[in-house]
């Protein structure tokens, strides 16, 4: 009987845990709130000719629908599908569009002010010249989206994914981009002067001539990022390790910075482009002329000393 007790305890420790009354699969927070039965079929409907909107657009299927210049202010579009929809110059002010699907939708010049689009999918969406001040995009996926000249002042991009997004000349002052992913994003001449981007990823991003003068960049990853002529004047905790090019301005004590140097070739007025943190390239081809002169001079000195030593050892002839 005593031997059975340790065996029972061992079996209890080895056996897999059984959750009583709990679901066998975890429910993911980003799964979305809509079921197929909740979908209202509005696919391809044209609302630009005065057709009234339904009282509720929650979970509505608006794939390929036309809503150009339509006023959607404060509408609940949670979980709505707007894939490839035409939404140019539409008014999304204070719209709730959490978990909404905007893939490849055209939102050019749309007003997205204070729109709440947490977990929204905007991959490949067009937001050129969109006014998205104070927009909420936490954990949204904007990979491959076109946001050229978009206004994203005071936007929330926490944990947002912007891989390969086009943000050239975008305005992102006071945006919260904590842990956002800007890998391979185009940010040429983008205004990010006061962006908060701790632990954000800018790997291989184009930051040429971008303005990050007072950006918070603690832990930001800029490996492979192009930073030629970028403004980092008062950037906080800037680390340029692995970045490419020479910034226009940097704060004192910046990490990983290696200044580009002019080429030593005579008569040339060009600058050698260096990767920050890399070694300067070789400046000559073949054997250096200076080295040849040094070797020849050394050989001449050796010959002279040898002849002098031989003459010194030669016996003198005494004449009567």
PDB file of N, CA, C and O in Angstrom, residues 148-199:
ATOM      1  N   UNK A 148       1.208  58.915 -48.955  1.00  0.00           N
ATOM      2  CA  UNK A 148       1.975  60.071 -49.408  1.00  0.00           C
ATOM      3  C   UNK A 148       1.259  61.368 -49.029  1.00  0.00           C
ATOM      4  O   UNK A 148       0.074  61.534 -49.298  1.00  0.00           O
ATOM      5  N   UNK A 149       1.980  62.252 -48.359  1.00  0.00           N
ATOM      6  CA  UNK A 149       1.485  63.565 -47.932  1.00  0.00           C
ATOM      7  C   UNK A 149       0.319  63.482 -46.944  1.00  0.00           C
ATOM      8  O   UNK A 149      -0.379  64.473 -46.704  1.00  0.00           O
ATOM      9  N   UNK A 150       0.087  62.326 -46.390  1.00  0.00           N
ATOM     10  CA  UNK A 150      -1.004  62.178 -45.413  1.00  0.00           C
ATOM     11  C   UNK A 150      -0.666  62.936 -44.130  1.00  0.00           C
ATOM     12  O   UNK A 150       0.489  63.041 -43.719  1.00  0.00           O
ATOM     13  N   UNK A 151      -1.709  63.468 -43.482  1.00  0.00           N
ATOM     14  CA  UNK A 151      -1.547  64.177 -42.208  1.00  0.00           C
ATOM     15  C   UNK A 151      -1.901  63.207 -41.090  1.00  0.00           C
ATOM     16  O   UNK A 151      -3.055  62.781 -40.966  1.00  0.00           O
ATOM     17  N   UNK A 152      -0.898  62.844 -40.287  1.00  0.00           N
ATOM     18  CA  UNK A 152      -1.095  61.896 -39.190  1.00  0.00           C
ATOM     19  C   UNK A 152      -0.674  62.520 -37.864  1.00  0.00           C
ATOM     20  O   UNK A 152      -0.179  61.841 -36.973  1.00  0.00           O
ATOM     21  N   UNK A 153      -0.914  63.812 -37.727  1.00  0.00           N
ATOM     22  CA  UNK A 153      -0.526  64.535 -36.516  1.00  0.00           C
ATOM     23  C   UNK A 153      -1.304  63.983 -35.317  1.00  0.00           C
ATOM     24  O   UNK A 153      -2.522  63.777 -35.394  1.00  0.00           O
ATOM     25  N   UNK A 154      -0.587  63.718 -34.231  1.00  0.00           N
ATOM     26  CA  UNK A 154      -1.163  63.198 -32.984  1.00  0.00           C
ATOM     27  C   UNK A 154      -1.879  61.860 -33.195  1.00  0.00           C
ATOM     28  O   UNK A 154      -2.789  61.502 -32.453  1.00  0.00           O
ATOM     29  N   UNK A 155      -1.463  61.114 -34.196  1.00  0.00           N
ATOM     30  CA  UNK A 155      -2.080  59.810 -34.442  1.00  0.00           C
ATOM     31  C   UNK A 155      -1.531  58.769 -33.476  1.00  0.00           C
ATOM     32  O   UNK A 155      -0.459  58.939 -32.890  1.00  0.00           O
ATOM     33  N   UNK A 156      -2.284  57.698 -33.307  1.00  0.00           N
ATOM     34  CA  UNK A 156      -1.871  56.590 -32.447  1.00  0.00           C
ATOM     35  C   UNK A 156      -1.508  55.408 -33.329  1.00  0.00           C
ATOM     36  O   UNK A 156      -2.381  54.757 -33.900  1.00  0.00           O
ATOM     37  N   UNK A 157      -0.200  55.142 -33.453  1.00  0.00           N
ATOM     38  CA  UNK A 157       0.296  54.051 -34.284  1.00  0.00           C
ATOM     39  C   UNK A 157       0.981  52.993 -33.429  1.00  0.00           C
ATOM     40  O   UNK A 157       1.842  52.252 -33.907  1.00  0.00           O
ATOM     41  N   UNK A 158       0.576  52.884 -32.177  1.00  0.00           N
ATOM     42  CA  UNK A 158       1.193  51.929 -31.270  1.00  0.00           C
ATOM     43  C   UNK A 158       1.078  50.508 -31.816  1.00  0.00           C
ATOM     44  O   UNK A 158      -0.028  50.042 -32.140  1.00  0.00           O
ATOM     45  N   UNK A 159       2.213  49.842 -31.955  1.00  0.00           N
ATOM     46  CA  UNK A 159       2.262  48.464 -32.444  1.00  0.00           C
ATOM     47  C   UNK A 159       1.653  48.301 -33.835  1.00  0.00           C
ATOM     48  O   UNK A 159       1.308  47.193 -34.248  1.00  0.00           O
ATOM     49  N   UNK A 160       1.504  49.388 -34.563  1.00  0.00           N
ATOM     50  CA  UNK A 160       0.981  49.307 -35.927  1.00  0.00           C
ATOM     51  C   UNK A 160       2.051  48.731 -36.852  1.00  0.00           C
ATOM     52  O   UNK A 160       3.250  48.865 -36.615  1.00  0.00           O
ATOM     53  N   UNK A 161       1.601  48.095 -37.932  1.00  0.00           N
ATOM     54  CA  UNK A 161       2.510  47.492 -38.898  1.00  0.00           C
ATOM     55  C   UNK A 161       2.452  48.300 -40.184  1.00  0.00           C
ATOM     56  O   UNK A 161       1.412  48.370 -40.832  1.00  0.00           O
ATOM     57  N   UNK A 162       3.582  48.932 -40.543  1.00  0.00           N
ATOM     58  CA  UNK A 162       3.662  49.762 -41.745  1.00  0.00           C
ATOM     59  C   UNK A 162       4.798  49.297 -42.644  1.00  0.00           C
ATOM     60  O   UNK A 162       5.507  50.096 -43.250  1.00  0.00           O
ATOM     61  N   UNK A 163       4.963  48.006 -42.767  1.00  0.00           N
ATOM     62  CA  UNK A 163       6.044  47.436 -43.565  1.00  0.00           C
ATOM     63  C   UNK A 163       5.848  47.812 -45.038  1.00  0.00           C
ATOM     64  O   UNK A 163       4.804  47.543 -45.631  1.00  0.00           O
ATOM     65  N   UNK A 164       6.852  48.470 -45.608  1.00  0.00           N
ATOM     66  CA  UNK A 164       6.795  48.854 -47.013  1.00  0.00           C
ATOM     67  C   UNK A 164       5.780  49.936 -47.333  1.00  0.00           C
ATOM     68  O   UNK A 164       5.498  50.184 -48.511  1.00  0.00           O
ATOM     69  N   UNK A 165       5.243  50.609 -46.321  1.00  0.00           N
ATOM     70  CA  UNK A 165       4.263  51.676 -46.562  1.00  0.00           C
ATOM     71  C   UNK A 165       4.952  52.902 -47.153  1.00  0.00           C
ATOM     72  O   UNK A 165       6.128  53.161 -46.895  1.00  0.00           O
ATOM     73  N   UNK A 166       4.206  53.664 -47.963  1.00  0.00           N
ATOM     74  CA  UNK A 166       4.729  54.882 -48.586  1.00  0.00           C
ATOM     75  C   UNK A 166       4.237  56.081 -47.782  1.00  0.00           C
ATOM     76  O   UNK A 166       3.071  56.456 -47.860  1.00  0.00           O
ATOM     77  N   UNK A 167       5.159  56.670 -47.003  1.00  0.00           N
ATOM     78  CA  UNK A 167       4.850  57.822 -46.166  1.00  0.00           C
ATOM     79  C   UNK A 167       5.684  59.024 -46.571  1.00  0.00           C
ATOM     80  O   UNK A 167       5.952  59.909 -45.754  1.00  0.00           O
ATOM     81  N   UNK A 168       6.083  59.084 -47.815  1.00  0.00           N
ATOM     82  CA  UNK A 168       6.874  60.208 -48.299  1.00  0.00           C
ATOM     83  C   UNK A 168       6.131  61.521 -48.049  1.00  0.00           C
ATOM     84  O   UNK A 168       4.939  61.657 -48.383  1.00  0.00           O
ATOM     85  N   UNK A 169       6.837  62.469 -47.440  1.00  0.00           N
ATOM     86  CA  UNK A 169       6.302  63.810 -47.192  1.00  0.00           C
ATOM     87  C   UNK A 169       5.072  63.799 -46.280  1.00  0.00           C
ATOM     88  O   UNK A 169       4.291  64.759 -46.267  1.00  0.00           O
ATOM     89  N   UNK A 170       4.886  62.734 -45.514  1.00  0.00           N
ATOM     90  CA  UNK A 170       3.775  62.691 -44.561  1.00  0.00           C
ATOM     91  C   UNK A 170       4.111  63.534 -43.330  1.00  0.00           C
ATOM     92  O   UNK A 170       5.277  63.767 -43.011  1.00  0.00           O
ATOM     93  N   UNK A 171       3.074  63.984 -42.629  1.00  0.00           N
ATOM     94  CA  UNK A 171       3.245  64.794 -41.417  1.00  0.00           C
ATOM     95  C   UNK A 171       2.786  63.969 -40.224  1.00  0.00           C
ATOM     96  O   UNK A 171       1.617  63.593 -40.109  1.00  0.00           O
ATOM     97  N   UNK A 172       3.746  63.693 -39.313  1.00  0.00           N
ATOM     98  CA  UNK A 172       3.475  62.783 -38.203  1.00  0.00           C
ATOM     99  C   UNK A 172       3.900  63.377 -36.866  1.00  0.00           C
ATOM    100  O   UNK A 172       4.289  62.668 -35.941  1.00  0.00           O
ATOM    101  N   UNK A 173       3.798  64.691 -36.749  1.00  0.00           N
ATOM    102  CA  UNK A 173       4.175  65.344 -35.505  1.00  0.00           C
ATOM    103  C   UNK A 173       3.342  64.859 -34.324  1.00  0.00           C
ATOM    104  O   UNK A 173       2.127  64.691 -34.437  1.00  0.00           O
ATOM    105  N   UNK A 174       3.999  64.610 -33.201  1.00  0.00           N
ATOM    106  CA  UNK A 174       3.372  64.180 -31.953  1.00  0.00           C
ATOM    107  C   UNK A 174       2.651  62.836 -32.081  1.00  0.00           C
ATOM    108  O   UNK A 174       1.805  62.494 -31.261  1.00  0.00           O
ATOM    109  N   UNK A 175       2.977  62.082 -33.110  1.00  0.00           N
ATOM    110  CA  UNK A 175       2.373  60.754 -33.252  1.00  0.00           C
ATOM    111  C   UNK A 175       2.990  59.798 -32.232  1.00  0.00           C
ATOM    112  O   UNK A 175       4.155  59.915 -31.869  1.00  0.00           O
ATOM    113  N   UNK A 176       2.180  58.855 -31.782  1.00  0.00           N
ATOM    114  CA  UNK A 176       2.653  57.816 -30.869  1.00  0.00           C
ATOM    115  C   UNK A 176       2.878  56.544 -31.681  1.00  0.00           C
ATOM    116  O   UNK A 176       1.920  55.884 -32.080  1.00  0.00           O
ATOM    117  N   UNK A 177       4.134  56.249 -31.959  1.00  0.00           N
ATOM    118  CA  UNK A 177       4.471  55.085 -32.779  1.00  0.00           C
ATOM    119  C   UNK A 177       5.301  54.091 -31.975  1.00  0.00           C
ATOM    120  O   UNK A 177       6.238  53.473 -32.493  1.00  0.00           O
ATOM    121  N   UNK A 178       4.962  53.921 -30.731  1.00  0.00           N
ATOM    122  CA  UNK A 178       5.691  52.991 -29.868  1.00  0.00           C
ATOM    123  C   UNK A 178       5.632  51.568 -30.444  1.00  0.00           C
ATOM    124  O   UNK A 178       4.561  51.044 -30.731  1.00  0.00           O
ATOM    125  N   UNK A 179       6.815  51.000 -30.670  1.00  0.00           N
ATOM    126  CA  UNK A 179       6.961  49.633 -31.174  1.00  0.00           C
ATOM    127  C   UNK A 179       6.283  49.431 -32.536  1.00  0.00           C
ATOM    128  O   UNK A 179       5.914  48.320 -32.893  1.00  0.00           O
ATOM    129  N   UNK A 180       6.103  50.497 -33.277  1.00  0.00           N
ATOM    130  CA  UNK A 180       5.563  50.370 -34.632  1.00  0.00           C
ATOM    131  C   UNK A 180       6.643  49.808 -35.554  1.00  0.00           C
ATOM    132  O   UNK A 180       7.836  49.977 -35.313  1.00  0.00           O
ATOM    133  N   UNK A 181       6.203  49.159 -36.624  1.00  0.00           N
ATOM    134  CA  UNK A 181       7.138  48.517 -37.555  1.00  0.00           C
ATOM    135  C   UNK A 181       7.132  49.268 -38.889  1.00  0.00           C
ATOM    136  O   UNK A 181       6.193  49.161 -39.671  1.00  0.00           O
ATOM    137  N   UNK A 182       8.216  50.044 -39.135  1.00  0.00           N
ATOM    138  CA  UNK A 182       8.370  50.804 -40.374  1.00  0.00           C
ATOM    139  C   UNK A 182       9.400  50.140 -41.296  1.00  0.00           C
ATOM    140  O   UNK A 182      10.041  50.817 -42.095  1.00  0.00           O
ATOM    141  N   UNK A 183       9.564  48.848 -41.204  1.00  0.00           N
ATOM    142  CA  UNK A 183      10.551  48.164 -42.036  1.00  0.00           C
ATOM    143  C   UNK A 183      10.309  48.455 -43.524  1.00  0.00           C
ATOM    144  O   UNK A 183       9.193  48.301 -44.014  1.00  0.00           O
ATOM    145  N   UNK A 184      11.350  48.899 -44.197  1.00  0.00           N
ATOM    146  CA  UNK A 184      11.336  49.221 -45.642  1.00  0.00           C
ATOM    147  C   UNK A 184      10.315  50.311 -46.004  1.00  0.00           C
ATOM    148  O   UNK A 184       9.951  50.470 -47.177  1.00  0.00           O
ATOM    149  N   UNK A 185       9.836  51.053 -45.036  1.00  0.00           N
ATOM    150  CA  UNK A 185       8.880  52.127 -45.330  1.00  0.00           C
ATOM    151  C   UNK A 185       9.582  53.294 -46.013  1.00  0.00           C
ATOM    152  O   UNK A 185      10.769  53.550 -45.801  1.00  0.00           O
ATOM    153  N   UNK A 186       8.828  54.003 -46.854  1.00  0.00           N
ATOM    154  CA  UNK A 186       9.337  55.195 -47.523  1.00  0.00           C
ATOM    155  C   UNK A 186       8.932  56.410 -46.700  1.00  0.00           C
ATOM    156  O   UNK A 186       7.749  56.719 -46.585  1.00  0.00           O
ATOM    157  N   UNK A 187       9.934  57.091 -46.151  1.00  0.00           N
ATOM    158  CA  UNK A 187       9.696  58.252 -45.291  1.00  0.00           C
ATOM    159  C   UNK A 187      10.529  59.439 -45.757  1.00  0.00           C
ATOM    160  O   UNK A 187      10.945  60.277 -44.959  1.00  0.00           O
ATOM    161  N   UNK A 188      10.750  59.516 -47.060  1.00  0.00           N
ATOM    162  CA  UNK A 188      11.555  60.592 -47.619  1.00  0.00           C
ATOM    163  C   UNK A 188      10.872  61.939 -47.359  1.00  0.00           C
ATOM    164  O   UNK A 188       9.708  62.140 -47.705  1.00  0.00           O
ATOM    165  N   UNK A 189      11.590  62.850 -46.696  1.00  0.00           N
ATOM    166  CA  UNK A 189      11.110  64.190 -46.362  1.00  0.00           C
ATOM    167  C   UNK A 189       9.870  64.171 -45.455  1.00  0.00           C
ATOM    168  O   UNK A 189       9.122  65.143 -45.398  1.00  0.00           O
ATOM    169  N   UNK A 190       9.652  63.088 -44.768  1.00  0.00           N
ATOM    170  CA  UNK A 190       8.532  63.033 -43.825  1.00  0.00           C
ATOM    171  C   UNK A 190       8.838  63.903 -42.607  1.00  0.00           C
ATOM    172  O   UNK A 190       9.981  64.003 -42.164  1.00  0.00           O
ATOM    173  N   UNK A 191       7.800  64.552 -42.072  1.00  0.00           N
ATOM    174  CA  UNK A 191       7.957  65.409 -40.893  1.00  0.00           C
ATOM    175  C   UNK A 191       7.555  64.613 -39.660  1.00  0.00           C
ATOM    176  O   UNK A 191       6.376  64.430 -39.364  1.00  0.00           O
ATOM    177  N   UNK A 192       8.557  64.127 -38.930  1.00  0.00           N
ATOM    178  CA  UNK A 192       8.345  63.361 -37.701  1.00  0.00           C
ATOM    179  C   UNK A 192       9.058  64.030 -36.534  1.00  0.00           C
ATOM    180  O   UNK A 192       9.569  63.369 -35.633  1.00  0.00           O
ATOM    181  N   UNK A 193       9.064  65.347 -36.548  1.00  0.00           N
ATOM    182  CA  UNK A 193       9.875  66.108 -35.603  1.00  0.00           C
ATOM    183  C   UNK A 193       9.657  65.769 -34.149  1.00  0.00           C
ATOM    184  O   UNK A 193      10.590  65.768 -33.351  1.00  0.00           O
ATOM    185  N   UNK A 194       8.440  65.468 -33.741  1.00  0.00           N
ATOM    186  CA  UNK A 194       8.159  65.203 -32.325  1.00  0.00           C
ATOM    187  C   UNK A 194       7.501  63.834 -32.155  1.00  0.00           C
ATOM    188  O   UNK A 194       6.759  63.607 -31.206  1.00  0.00           O
ATOM    189  N   UNK A 195       7.785  62.909 -33.064  1.00  0.00           N
ATOM    190  CA  UNK A 195       7.203  61.581 -32.966  1.00  0.00           C
ATOM    191  C   UNK A 195       7.766  60.834 -31.765  1.00  0.00           C
ATOM    192  O   UNK A 195       8.927  61.001 -31.404  1.00  0.00           O
ATOM    193  N   UNK A 196       6.930  60.045 -31.126  1.00  0.00           N
ATOM    194  CA  UNK A 196       7.370  59.195 -30.029  1.00  0.00           C
ATOM    195  C   UNK A 196       7.434  57.771 -30.560  1.00  0.00           C
ATOM    196  O   UNK A 196       6.401  57.137 -30.773  1.00  0.00           O
ATOM    197  N   UNK A 197       8.657  57.295 -30.784  1.00  0.00           N
ATOM    198  CA  UNK A 197       8.827  55.988 -31.415  1.00  0.00           C
ATOM    199  C   UNK A 197       9.830  55.108 -30.676  1.00  0.00           C
ATOM    200  O   UNK A 197      10.735  54.534 -31.294  1.00  0.00           O
ATOM    201  N   UNK A 198       9.689  54.964 -29.358  1.00  0.00           N
ATOM    202  CA  UNK A 198      10.603  54.058 -28.656  1.00  0.00           C
ATOM    203  C   UNK A 198      10.391  52.621 -29.110  1.00  0.00           C
ATOM    204  O   UNK A 198       9.253  52.177 -29.303  1.00  0.00           O
ATOM    205  N   UNK A 199      11.508  51.928 -29.328  1.00  0.00           N
ATOM    206  CA  UNK A 199      11.500  50.526 -29.746  1.00  0.00           C
ATOM    207  C   UNK A 199      10.815  50.305 -31.096  1.00  0.00           C
ATOM    208  O   UNK A 199      10.415  49.176 -31.414  1.00  0.00           O
TER     209      UNK A 199
END
